[in-house]
mmCIF file of C-alpha atoms and ligand atoms in Angstrom:
data_model
loop_
_atom_site.group_PDB
_atom_site.id
_atom_site.type_symbol
_atom_site.label_atom_id
_atom_site.label_comp_id
_atom_site.label_asym_id
_atom_site.label_seq_id
_atom_site.Cartn_x
_atom_site.Cartn_y
_atom_site.Cartn_z
ATOM 1 C CA MET A 1 133.332 74.791 73.254
ATOM 2 C CA LYS A 2 134.165 71.945 75.633
ATOM 3 C CA LEU A 3 133.592 73.086 79.195
ATOM 4 C CA SER A 4 136.169 71.528 81.519
ATOM 5 C CA LEU A 5 135.073 71.194 85.111
ATOM 6 C CA LEU A 6 137.326 73.691 86.903
ATOM 7 C CA PRO A 7 138.722 72.415 90.207
ATOM 8 C CA LEU A 8 136.481 73.926 92.839
ATOM 9 C CA SER A 9 138.322 76.037 95.396
ATOM 10 C CA VAL A 10 137.569 75.574 99.092
ATOM 11 C CA ALA A 11 135.775 78.926 99.039
ATOM 12 C CA SER A 12 133.547 77.748 96.191
ATOM 13 C CA LEU A 13 132.813 74.512 98.013
ATOM 14 C CA LEU A 14 131.935 76.491 101.163
ATOM 15 C CA THR A 15 129.701 78.808 99.133
ATOM 16 C CA LEU A 16 127.975 75.897 97.492
ATOM 17 C CA ALA A 17 127.595 74.294 100.901
ATOM 18 C CA SER A 18 126.174 77.459 102.425
ATOM 19 C CA CYS A 19 123.816 77.940 99.465
ATOM 20 C CA ALA A 20 122.772 74.335 99.810
ATOM 21 C CA THR A 21 122.270 74.887 103.529
ATOM 22 C CA GLU A 22 120.408 78.089 102.776
ATOM 23 C CA LYS A 23 118.123 76.216 100.426
ATOM 24 C CA GLN A 24 117.341 73.820 103.263
ATOM 25 C CA THR A 25 116.851 76.676 105.757
ATOM 26 C CA PRO A 26 113.080 76.961 106.116
ATOM 27 C CA THR A 27 111.410 80.157 104.932
ATOM 28 C CA LEU A 28 108.458 82.046 106.338
ATOM 29 C CA LYS A 29 106.344 81.425 103.238
ATOM 30 C CA ASP A 30 107.015 77.665 103.479
ATOM 31 C CA HIS A 31 106.393 77.618 107.208
ATOM 32 C CA PHE A 32 103.022 79.367 106.927
ATOM 33 C CA ALA A 33 102.099 77.906 103.518
ATOM 34 C CA ASP A 34 99.024 76.132 104.923
ATOM 35 C CA ASP A 35 98.011 79.017 107.192
ATOM 36 C CA PHE A 36 97.985 82.405 105.405
ATOM 37 C CA LEU A 37 99.887 84.551 102.945
ATOM 38 C CA ILE A 38 102.913 86.154 104.612
ATOM 39 C CA GLY A 39 104.228 89.447 103.354
ATOM 40 C CA ALA A 40 105.730 92.855 103.854
ATOM 41 C CA ALA A 41 105.323 96.458 102.872
ATOM 42 C CA ILE A 42 108.046 97.382 100.420
ATOM 43 C CA ASN A 43 109.297 100.730 99.184
ATOM 44 C CA MET A 44 111.218 101.984 96.200
ATOM 45 C CA ASN A 45 114.588 101.218 97.805
ATOM 46 C CA HIS A 46 113.642 97.553 97.685
ATOM 47 C CA VAL A 47 112.242 97.723 94.176
ATOM 48 C CA LYS A 48 115.181 99.701 92.727
ATOM 49 C CA GLY A 49 117.820 97.461 94.323
ATOM 50 C CA LEU A 50 119.007 100.147 96.758
ATOM 51 C CA ASP A 51 118.261 97.888 99.737
ATOM 52 C CA PRO A 52 119.618 94.466 98.750
ATOM 53 C CA GLY A 53 119.030 93.102 102.254
ATOM 54 C CA SER A 54 115.328 93.802 102.012
ATOM 55 C CA ASP A 55 115.182 92.511 98.449
ATOM 56 C CA SER A 56 116.743 89.221 99.557
ATOM 57 C CA ILE A 57 114.378 88.925 102.533
ATOM 58 C CA VAL A 58 111.302 89.635 100.397
ATOM 59 C CA ARG A 59 112.184 87.188 97.636
ATOM 60 C CA ARG A 60 113.177 84.375 100.015
ATOM 61 C CA HIS A 61 110.607 84.662 102.773
ATOM 62 C CA PHE A 62 107.463 86.347 101.484
ATOM 63 C CA ASN A 63 104.729 85.501 98.973
ATOM 64 C CA SER A 64 102.886 88.830 99.274
ATOM 65 C CA ILE A 65 103.854 92.485 99.054
ATOM 66 C CA VAL A 66 102.070 95.779 99.609
ATOM 67 C CA ALA A 67 103.081 99.248 98.443
ATOM 68 C CA GLU A 68 104.307 101.268 101.420
ATOM 69 C CA ASN A 69 103.843 104.658 99.727
ATOM 70 C CA CYS A 70 104.014 104.626 95.928
ATOM 71 C CA MET A 71 100.295 104.026 95.326
ATOM 72 C CA LYS A 72 99.017 106.679 97.726
ATOM 73 C CA CYS A 73 97.100 109.565 96.191
ATOM 74 C CA GLU A 74 99.751 112.262 96.768
ATOM 75 C CA GLU A 75 102.352 110.060 95.045
ATOM 76 C CA ILE A 76 100.388 108.535 92.177
ATOM 77 C CA HIS A 77 97.939 111.392 91.396
ATOM 78 C CA PRO A 78 99.818 114.573 92.334
ATOM 79 C CA ALA A 79 97.679 116.955 90.318
ATOM 80 C CA GLU A 80 94.222 116.837 88.750
ATOM 81 C CA GLY A 81 94.508 114.865 85.515
ATOM 82 C CA THR A 82 98.183 114.092 86.200
ATOM 83 C CA TYR A 83 99.248 110.580 87.255
ATOM 84 C CA PHE A 84 102.785 109.477 88.162
ATOM 85 C CA TRP A 85 103.059 105.796 87.302
ATOM 86 C CA ASP A 86 106.816 105.072 87.362
ATOM 87 C CA ASP A 87 107.118 103.940 90.982
ATOM 88 C CA ALA A 88 103.823 102.052 91.145
ATOM 89 C CA ASP A 89 104.653 100.354 87.831
ATOM 90 C CA ALA A 90 108.062 99.322 89.204
ATOM 91 C CA PHE A 91 106.426 97.991 92.388
ATOM 92 C CA VAL A 92 103.873 95.932 90.455
ATOM 93 C CA ASP A 93 106.513 94.667 88.029
ATOM 94 C CA TYR A 94 108.640 93.578 91.017
ATOM 95 C CA GLY A 95 105.676 91.650 92.409
ATOM 96 C CA VAL A 96 104.819 90.026 89.080
ATOM 97 C CA ARG A 97 108.500 89.103 88.459
ATOM 98 C CA ASN A 98 108.686 87.445 91.869
ATOM 99 C CA ASN A 99 105.288 85.766 91.644
ATOM 100 C CA MET A 100 103.909 87.623 94.641
ATOM 101 C CA ALA A 101 100.325 88.300 95.748
ATOM 102 C CA ILE A 102 100.336 92.072 95.196
ATOM 103 C CA ILE A 103 98.268 94.402 97.414
ATOM 104 C CA GLY A 104 97.369 97.960 96.444
ATOM 105 C CA HIS A 105 97.518 100.511 99.263
ATOM 106 C CA THR A 106 95.444 102.728 99.380
ATOM 107 C CA LEU A 107 92.733 104.264 97.222
ATOM 108 C CA ILE A 108 90.824 106.543 99.628
ATOM 109 C CA TRP A 109 92.670 107.915 102.682
ATOM 110 C CA HIS A 110 92.675 111.329 104.369
ATOM 111 C CA SER A 111 96.455 111.184 104.897
ATOM 112 C CA GLN A 112 98.949 111.511 102.041
ATOM 113 C CA LEU A 113 95.963 112.758 100.043
ATOM 114 C CA ALA A 114 96.993 115.005 97.172
ATOM 115 C CA PRO A 115 96.224 118.549 98.404
ATOM 116 C CA TRP A 116 94.179 119.400 95.303
ATOM 117 C CA PHE A 117 91.843 116.412 95.635
ATOM 118 C CA PRO A 118 89.072 117.730 97.940
ATOM 119 C CA VAL A 119 89.227 121.448 97.128
ATOM 120 C CA ASP A 120 88.572 123.897 94.287
ATOM 121 C CA SER A 121 90.874 126.646 92.991
ATOM 122 C CA THR A 122 89.930 128.868 95.932
ATOM 123 C CA GLY A 123 90.812 126.186 98.476
ATOM 124 C CA ALA A 124 87.203 125.590 99.446
ATOM 125 C CA TYR A 125 85.814 122.074 99.560
ATOM 126 C CA VAL A 126 84.381 120.970 96.217
ATOM 127 C CA SER A 127 80.751 119.911 95.924
ATOM 128 C CA ALA A 128 79.574 116.380 96.644
ATOM 129 C CA ASP A 129 79.138 115.685 92.927
ATOM 130 C CA VAL A 130 82.637 116.928 92.085
ATOM 131 C CA LEU A 131 84.226 114.841 94.833
ATOM 132 C CA LYS A 132 82.301 111.746 93.739
ATOM 133 C CA GLU A 133 83.576 112.242 90.193
ATOM 134 C CA ARG A 134 87.159 112.734 91.408
ATOM 135 C CA MET A 135 86.942 109.587 93.554
ATOM 136 C CA ARG A 136 85.485 107.575 90.667
ATOM 137 C CA ASP A 137 88.185 108.840 88.271
ATOM 138 C CA HIS A 138 91.016 108.117 90.719
ATOM 139 C CA ILE A 139 89.805 104.657 91.671
ATOM 140 C CA THR A 140 88.936 103.652 88.103
ATOM 141 C CA THR A 141 92.156 104.962 86.542
ATOM 142 C CA VAL A 142 94.471 103.400 89.129
ATOM 143 C CA MET A 143 92.705 100.042 89.367
ATOM 144 C CA THR A 144 92.270 99.706 85.594
ATOM 145 C CA ARG A 145 96.001 100.173 85.040
ATOM 146 C CA TYR A 146 96.847 97.195 87.252
ATOM 147 C CA LYS A 147 93.833 95.011 86.477
ATOM 148 C CA GLY A 148 94.736 91.327 86.674
ATOM 149 C CA LYS A 149 97.998 92.020 88.518
ATOM 150 C CA ILE A 150 96.760 93.231 91.917
ATOM 151 C CA LYS A 151 95.129 90.623 94.174
ATOM 152 C CA GLY A 152 93.304 93.178 96.306
ATOM 153 C CA TRP A 153 93.076 96.822 97.356
ATOM 154 C CA ASP A 154 92.837 98.727 100.614
ATOM 155 C CA VAL A 155 89.880 100.668 99.230
ATOM 156 C CA VAL A 156 89.302 102.891 102.284
ATOM 157 C CA ASN A 157 91.873 103.425 105.046
ATOM 158 C CA GLU A 158 91.414 104.736 108.618
ATOM 159 C CA ALA A 159 87.829 106.024 108.280
ATOM 160 C CA ILE A 160 86.615 105.409 111.867
ATOM 161 C CA GLU A 161 87.828 106.923 115.161
ATOM 162 C CA GLY A 162 88.527 104.995 118.351
ATOM 163 C CA ASP A 163 85.123 105.987 119.786
ATOM 164 C CA GLY A 164 83.340 104.534 116.754
ATOM 165 C CA SER A 165 82.540 107.891 115.153
ATOM 166 C CA TYR A 166 83.457 108.723 111.574
ATOM 167 C CA ARG A 167 86.801 110.501 111.149
ATOM 168 C CA LYS A 168 86.048 114.050 110.051
ATOM 169 C CA SER A 169 88.071 113.686 106.857
ATOM 170 C CA PRO A 170 87.362 115.788 103.739
ATOM 171 C CA PHE A 171 85.585 112.735 102.316
ATOM 172 C CA TYR A 172 83.248 112.615 105.324
ATOM 173 C CA GLU A 173 82.837 116.387 105.553
ATOM 174 C CA ILE A 174 81.700 116.564 101.913
ATOM 175 C CA LEU A 175 79.874 113.252 101.378
ATOM 176 C CA GLY A 176 79.013 111.989 104.869
ATOM 177 C CA GLU A 177 79.008 108.242 105.544
ATOM 178 C CA GLU A 178 78.208 107.632 101.850
ATOM 179 C CA PHE A 179 81.854 108.015 100.761
ATOM 180 C CA ILE A 180 82.743 104.525 101.937
ATOM 181 C CA PRO A 181 80.097 102.482 100.062
ATOM 182 C CA LEU A 182 80.661 104.723 97.048
ATOM 183 C CA ALA A 183 84.395 103.928 97.087
ATOM 184 C CA PHE A 184 83.672 100.206 97.219
ATOM 185 C CA GLN A 185 81.105 100.519 94.410
ATOM 186 C CA TYR A 186 83.571 102.389 92.168
ATOM 187 C CA ALA A 187 86.307 99.879 92.980
ATOM 188 C CA HIS A 188 84.186 96.864 92.094
ATOM 189 C CA GLU A 189 83.065 98.520 88.853
ATOM 190 C CA ALA A 190 86.699 99.250 87.993
ATOM 191 C CA ASP A 191 87.940 95.689 88.554
ATOM 192 C CA PRO A 192 85.222 93.124 89.299
ATOM 193 C CA ASP A 193 87.847 90.447 90.009
ATOM 194 C CA ALA A 194 89.881 92.374 92.583
ATOM 195 C CA GLU A 195 89.452 91.703 96.285
ATOM 196 C CA LEU A 196 88.347 94.771 98.223
ATOM 197 C CA TYR A 197 89.385 95.557 101.799
ATOM 198 C CA ILE A 198 88.619 98.144 104.444
ATOM 199 C CA ASN A 199 91.615 98.824 106.685
ATOM 200 C CA ASP A 200 92.367 100.601 109.958
ATOM 201 C CA TYR A 201 94.574 100.664 113.046
ATOM 202 C CA GLY A 202 93.484 100.246 116.675
ATOM 203 C CA MET A 203 90.957 97.629 115.600
ATOM 204 C CA ASN A 204 91.073 96.014 119.025
ATOM 205 C CA MET A 205 89.102 98.968 120.430
ATOM 206 C CA PRO A 206 85.516 97.808 121.136
ATOM 207 C CA ALA A 207 83.723 100.930 119.831
ATOM 208 C CA LYS A 208 85.781 100.920 116.619
ATOM 209 C CA ARG A 209 85.222 97.176 116.221
ATOM 210 C CA GLU A 210 81.459 97.554 116.561
ATOM 211 C CA ALA A 211 81.398 100.473 114.102
ATOM 212 C CA TYR A 212 83.228 98.438 111.449
ATOM 213 C CA VAL A 213 81.024 95.382 111.986
ATOM 214 C CA ARG A 214 77.927 97.603 111.496
ATOM 215 C CA LEU A 215 79.446 99.314 108.469
ATOM 216 C CA VAL A 216 80.575 96.126 106.714
ATOM 217 C CA ASN A 217 77.313 94.285 107.444
ATOM 218 C CA ASP A 218 75.428 97.269 106.018
ATOM 219 C CA MET A 219 77.566 97.383 102.865
ATOM 220 C CA LYS A 220 77.250 93.636 102.329
ATOM 221 C CA SER A 221 73.462 93.814 102.879
ATOM 222 C CA LYS A 222 73.377 96.329 100.010
ATOM 223 C CA GLY A 223 75.205 93.848 97.754
ATOM 224 C CA LEU A 224 78.582 95.579 97.875
ATOM 225 C CA ARG A 225 81.741 93.447 97.689
ATOM 226 C CA VAL A 226 83.874 93.548 100.831
ATOM 227 C CA ASP A 227 86.321 90.654 100.964
ATOM 228 C CA ALA A 228 88.291 91.428 104.108
ATOM 229 C CA ILE A 229 88.647 93.698 107.088
ATOM 230 C CA GLY A 230 92.253 94.771 107.557
ATOM 231 C CA MET A 231 93.630 95.065 111.078
ATOM 232 C CA GLN A 232 96.800 97.117 110.695
ATOM 233 C CA SER A 233 98.174 95.707 113.977
ATOM 234 C CA HIS A 234 100.754 98.366 114.837
ATOM 235 C CA MET A 235 101.562 97.145 118.336
ATOM 236 C CA GLY A 236 103.688 98.082 121.344
ATOM 237 C CA MET A 237 104.945 96.430 124.497
ATOM 238 C CA ASP A 238 101.803 97.526 126.349
ATOM 239 C CA TYR A 239 99.137 97.451 123.619
ATOM 240 C CA PRO A 240 96.863 96.073 122.303
ATOM 241 C CA ASP A 241 95.049 94.024 124.924
ATOM 242 C CA PHE A 242 95.257 90.538 123.398
ATOM 243 C CA LYS A 243 91.767 89.541 124.576
ATOM 244 C CA GLU A 244 90.262 92.580 122.858
ATOM 245 C CA PHE A 245 92.371 91.882 119.767
ATOM 246 C CA GLU A 246 91.082 88.325 119.480
ATOM 247 C CA GLU A 247 87.501 89.460 120.095
ATOM 248 C CA SER A 248 87.894 91.802 117.131
ATOM 249 C CA ILE A 249 89.160 89.013 114.883
ATOM 250 C CA GLU A 250 86.092 86.963 115.795
ATOM 251 C CA ALA A 251 83.697 89.915 115.403
ATOM 252 C CA PHE A 252 85.090 90.844 111.981
ATOM 253 C CA ALA A 253 84.883 87.213 110.844
ATOM 254 C CA SER A 254 81.200 87.175 111.914
ATOM 255 C CA THR A 255 80.481 89.546 109.004
ATOM 256 C CA GLY A 256 81.511 86.771 106.595
ATOM 257 C CA CYS A 257 84.635 88.694 105.618
ATOM 258 C CA ASN A 258 88.143 87.377 105.896
ATOM 259 C CA VAL A 259 90.471 89.100 108.330
ATOM 260 C CA MET A 260 93.859 90.397 107.256
ATOM 261 C CA ILE A 261 96.757 91.507 109.417
ATOM 262 C CA THR A 262 97.904 94.296 107.168
ATOM 263 C CA GLU A 263 100.671 96.383 108.800
ATOM 264 C CA TRP A 264 102.116 94.313 111.658
ATOM 265 C CA ASP A 265 104.960 95.720 113.698
ATOM 266 C CA MET A 266 105.646 96.054 117.413
ATOM 267 C CA SER A 267 107.482 98.963 118.979
ATOM 268 C CA ALA A 268 110.094 97.795 121.486
ATOM 269 C CA LEU A 269 110.353 101.272 123.028
ATOM 270 C CA PRO A 270 108.329 103.096 125.690
ATOM 271 C CA THR A 271 104.948 104.218 124.347
ATOM 272 C CA ILE A 272 104.962 107.980 123.893
ATOM 273 C CA SER A 273 101.799 109.729 125.001
ATOM 274 C CA ARG A 274 100.333 112.051 122.405
ATOM 275 C CA SER A 275 100.915 114.933 124.778
ATOM 276 C CA ALA A 276 104.565 114.074 125.216
ATOM 277 C CA ASN A 277 106.820 117.088 124.873
ATOM 278 C CA VAL A 278 109.061 115.337 122.388
ATOM 279 C CA SER A 279 111.043 118.495 121.687
ATOM 280 C CA ASP A 280 112.546 118.330 125.186
ATOM 281 C CA SER A 281 115.985 116.858 124.408
ATOM 282 C CA VAL A 282 116.503 115.512 127.940
ATOM 283 C CA VAL A 283 113.171 113.727 127.786
ATOM 284 C CA TYR A 284 113.952 112.665 124.224
ATOM 285 C CA ASN A 285 117.347 111.166 124.901
ATOM 286 C CA THR A 286 116.482 109.325 128.050
ATOM 287 C CA LEU A 287 112.842 108.338 127.898
ATOM 288 C CA PHE A 288 111.948 108.166 124.234
ATOM 289 C CA ASN A 289 115.107 107.034 122.479
ATOM 290 C CA PRO A 290 116.576 104.823 125.190
ATOM 291 C CA TYR A 291 118.273 102.214 122.981
ATOM 292 C CA PRO A 292 119.968 103.953 120.046
ATOM 293 C CA ASP A 293 122.702 101.304 119.962
ATOM 294 C CA GLY A 294 120.647 98.168 120.333
ATOM 295 C CA LEU A 295 118.089 96.618 122.653
ATOM 296 C CA PRO A 296 119.174 95.307 126.068
ATOM 297 C CA ALA A 297 118.808 91.519 126.223
ATOM 298 C CA ASP A 298 115.900 91.596 128.691
ATOM 299 C CA ILE A 299 113.900 94.016 126.499
ATOM 300 C CA ALA A 300 114.653 91.945 123.395
ATOM 301 C CA ASP A 301 113.523 88.790 125.219
ATOM 302 C CA ARG A 302 110.251 90.452 126.264
ATOM 303 C CA TRP A 303 109.675 91.719 122.728
ATOM 304 C CA ASN A 304 110.298 88.267 121.219
ATOM 305 C CA SER A 305 108.011 86.619 123.728
ATOM 306 C CA ARG A 306 105.208 89.110 123.012
ATOM 307 C CA MET A 307 105.597 88.671 119.238
ATOM 308 C CA ASP A 308 105.505 84.897 119.718
ATOM 309 C CA SER A 309 102.203 85.231 121.587
ATOM 310 C CA VAL A 310 100.777 87.349 118.772
ATOM 311 C CA THR A 311 101.870 84.723 116.229
ATOM 312 C CA ASP A 312 99.994 82.122 118.294
ATOM 313 C CA ILE A 313 96.878 84.323 118.062
ATOM 314 C CA PHE A 314 97.196 84.524 114.266
ATOM 315 C CA LEU A 315 97.541 80.733 114.029
ATOM 316 C CA ARG A 316 94.568 80.204 116.376
ATOM 317 C CA HIS A 317 92.487 82.154 113.854
ATOM 318 C CA LYS A 318 94.073 80.948 110.615
ATOM 319 C CA ASP A 319 90.637 79.766 109.491
ATOM 320 C CA VAL A 320 89.660 83.415 108.972
ATOM 321 C CA ILE A 321 93.038 85.191 108.708
ATOM 322 C CA THR A 322 94.139 84.968 105.067
ATOM 323 C CA ARG A 323 97.149 87.291 105.107
ATOM 324 C CA VAL A 324 99.738 88.484 107.616
ATOM 325 C CA THR A 325 101.796 91.418 106.408
ATOM 326 C CA ALA A 326 104.583 93.138 108.337
ATOM 327 C CA TRP A 327 104.893 96.856 107.725
ATOM 328 C CA GLY A 328 108.420 96.521 106.442
ATOM 329 C CA THR A 329 111.223 93.988 106.126
ATOM 330 C CA HIS A 330 114.105 94.776 108.497
ATOM 331 C CA ASP A 331 114.273 97.168 111.473
ATOM 332 C CA GLY A 332 116.459 99.652 109.610
ATOM 333 C CA MET A 333 113.759 100.470 107.061
ATOM 334 C CA SER A 334 110.820 100.820 109.447
ATOM 335 C CA TRP A 335 108.669 103.938 109.407
ATOM 336 C CA LYS A 336 108.886 103.852 113.192
ATOM 337 C CA ASN A 337 112.532 104.984 113.116
ATOM 338 C CA ASP A 338 112.505 108.783 113.533
ATOM 339 C CA PHE A 339 108.870 108.623 114.714
ATOM 340 C CA PRO A 340 107.572 110.675 116.391
ATOM 341 C CA MET A 341 110.899 112.446 116.527
ATOM 342 C CA LYS A 342 113.989 112.423 114.309
ATOM 343 C CA GLY A 343 116.773 110.132 115.452
ATOM 344 C CA ARG A 344 114.604 107.646 117.330
ATOM 345 C CA VAL A 345 115.897 104.085 116.763
ATOM 346 C CA GLU A 346 113.272 101.333 116.708
ATOM 347 C CA TYR A 347 113.277 97.523 116.559
ATOM 348 C CA PRO A 348 109.727 96.638 115.428
ATOM 349 C CA LEU A 349 109.997 94.110 112.582
ATOM 350 C CA LEU A 350 110.581 90.410 111.889
ATOM 351 C CA PHE A 351 114.180 90.937 110.719
ATOM 352 C CA ASP A 352 116.936 92.893 112.484
ATOM 353 C CA ARG A 353 119.253 95.449 110.860
ATOM 354 C CA ASP A 354 121.577 92.617 109.786
ATOM 355 C CA CYS A 355 118.619 90.981 108.026
ATOM 356 C CA ASN A 356 118.547 88.123 110.540
ATOM 357 C CA LEU A 357 115.142 86.714 111.416
ATOM 358 C CA LYS A 358 114.245 87.597 115.014
ATOM 359 C CA PRO A 359 114.716 84.696 117.471
ATOM 360 C CA PHE A 360 111.025 84.062 118.212
ATOM 361 C CA MET A 361 110.347 83.344 114.548
ATOM 362 C CA GLN A 362 113.635 81.578 113.809
ATOM 363 C CA ASN A 363 112.862 79.190 116.687
ATOM 364 C CA ARG A 364 109.464 78.405 115.141
ATOM 365 C CA LEU A 365 111.059 77.603 111.793
ATOM 366 C CA ASP A 366 113.874 75.526 113.346
ATOM 367 C CA ASN A 367 111.500 73.547 115.567
ATOM 368 C CA ALA A 368 109.173 72.869 112.643
ATOM 369 C CA SER A 369 112.018 71.654 110.417
ATOM 370 C CA ASP A 370 113.307 69.517 113.318
ATOM 371 C CA ARG A 371 109.890 67.891 113.445
ATOM 372 C CA GLN A 372 109.963 67.218 109.672
ATOM 373 C CA ILE A 373 113.356 65.437 109.726
HETATM 374 O O1 LIG B 401 108.315 111.485 99.110
HETATM 375 C C1 LIG B 401 108.778 112.514 100.004
HETATM 376 C C2 LIG B 401 110.157 113.004 99.560
HETATM 377 O O2 LIG B 401 110.035 113.643 98.289
HETATM 378 C C3 LIG B 401 110.706 113.996 100.603
HETATM 379 O O3 LIG B 401 112.015 114.385 100.226
HETATM 380 C C4 LIG B 401 110.740 113.288 101.967
HETATM 381 C C5 LIG B 401 111.284 114.178 103.059
HETATM 382 O O4 LIG B 401 110.286 115.102 103.423
HETATM 383 O O5 LIG B 401 109.399 112.892 102.337
HETATM 384 C C6 LIG B 401 108.888 111.929 101.415
HETATM 385 O O6 LIG B 401 107.577 111.577 101.807
HETATM 386 C C7 LIG B 401 107.562 110.746 102.972
HETATM 387 C C8 LIG B 401 106.831 109.440 102.578
HETATM 388 O O7 LIG B 401 106.663 108.600 103.737
HETATM 389 C C9 LIG B 401 107.588 108.665 101.516
HETATM 390 O O8 LIG B 401 108.840 108.277 102.017
HETATM 391 C C10 LIG B 401 106.760 111.464 104.042
HETATM 392 O O9 LIG B 401 107.518 112.584 104.488
HETATM 393 C C11 LIG B 401 106.517 110.524 105.214
HETATM 394 O O10 LIG B 401 105.645 111.135 106.155
HETATM 395 C C12 LIG B 401 105.835 109.247 104.707
HETATM 396 O O11 LIG B 401 105.685 108.371 105.827
HETATM 397 C C13 LIG B 401 104.827 107.251 105.541
HETATM 398 C C14 LIG B 401 103.583 107.376 106.440
HETATM 399 O O12 LIG B 401 102.723 106.259 106.193
HETATM 400 C C15 LIG B 401 102.831 108.659 106.173
HETATM 401 O O13 LIG B 401 101.663 108.664 106.975
HETATM 402 C C16 LIG B 401 105.563 105.965 105.877
HETATM 403 O O14 LIG B 401 106.660 105.780 104.996
HETATM 404 C C17 LIG B 401 104.608 104.783 105.770
HETATM 405 O O15 LIG B 401 105.224 103.595 106.252
HETATM 406 C C18 LIG B 401 103.352 105.036 106.609
HETATM 407 O O16 LIG B 401 102.464 103.992 106.416
HETATM 408 C C19 LIG B 401 101.184 104.145 107.056
HETATM 409 C C20 LIG B 401 100.175 103.396 106.213
HETATM 410 O O17 LIG B 401 100.201 103.890 104.897
HETATM 411 C C21 LIG B 401 98.790 103.501 106.832
HETATM 412 N N1 LIG B 401 98.805 103.009 108.221
HETATM 413 C C22 LIG B 401 99.792 103.670 109.079
HETATM 414 C C23 LIG B 401 101.188 103.510 108.472
HETATM 415 C C24 LIG B 401 102.226 104.105 109.392
HETATM 416 O O18 LIG B 401 102.045 105.492 109.506
#
């Protein structure tokens, strides 16, 4: 059939032009190509096409993805001997289809742990041997299924408290400190080629930093594989102290591990103290959800400036930072909305609710492309 070239309408010409322009618009993964992987946590809305804005952002701007929830124990292993693979399979397939570095999150974590995992039929903690076997089965079954597709795993998440002590999780209560090296041993046996990470928040805190340096040095001295220390990097307008944060990057790198920024976001709202009486509606509406309809310009400027400073820190340490992952794509999908109370509207991510890149980052891309022309 002879295809005649249809006269292009003005609209088609404009679309072609905009697509062409879009192709020339720099992307995050191009901008940071020589620095570190850049990625985001994605959820099933992205994967199932229910959030086309996020899908477009992920495919254009990122070269790495991490599972926000679908690989957590309560989701993927809801009952003993019963695994739910559909969502995790869809997540991995999405990453493979889009040629992404895929990160598994997370194998051993006290939160979103399937309720059955640490207890027997009476609700009492199982024995050390039973828990070891359950950990080995979980880690081996999950990692084996995705062998060769997952670049690396958050093997253990949030195991140390801010004062450097071990979190009194069921894993610690039953196995003591041993649960962490055991998890890494099982993970390496399950997939010898996968990278293995230990991950936590508040990693700027000196006591926590020192505890992880001791722990990782000890595991490595015993011949265990630990490829990176993950700094979740959930930030606010008044935390973390940047000097402490950088000292942690340097301390973690001193173990010989890479450093990964694994869950980066920055709250633009007032930090709520743990003791805050968030059920008080007056307090809620004024103090803790002050910008339900958008950030005032001065707050947005301060947020952008602070995020720009953090980006400078990442680039200063790009010799040891191998991945920067935001914990989400655009503000509308962030876990920080409705946290810690329903209805709270947050603005913590790299893209706004209209899927526009935030000014601090757009300026970096524009200035870089200016330099290249
Ligand atoms: O799947 C259920 C659904 O069936 C139910 O209808 C719905 C309403 O109750 O809840 C759904 O589960 C929610 C789950 O996300 C999946 O959407 C949980 O309630 C909700 O608490 C859970 O929140 C996740 C949170 O971890 C739990 O601690 C966030 O999406 C996720 O972004 C967040 O991520 C964690 C990292 O894994 C570890 N570091 C901290 C980070 C932020 O908390």
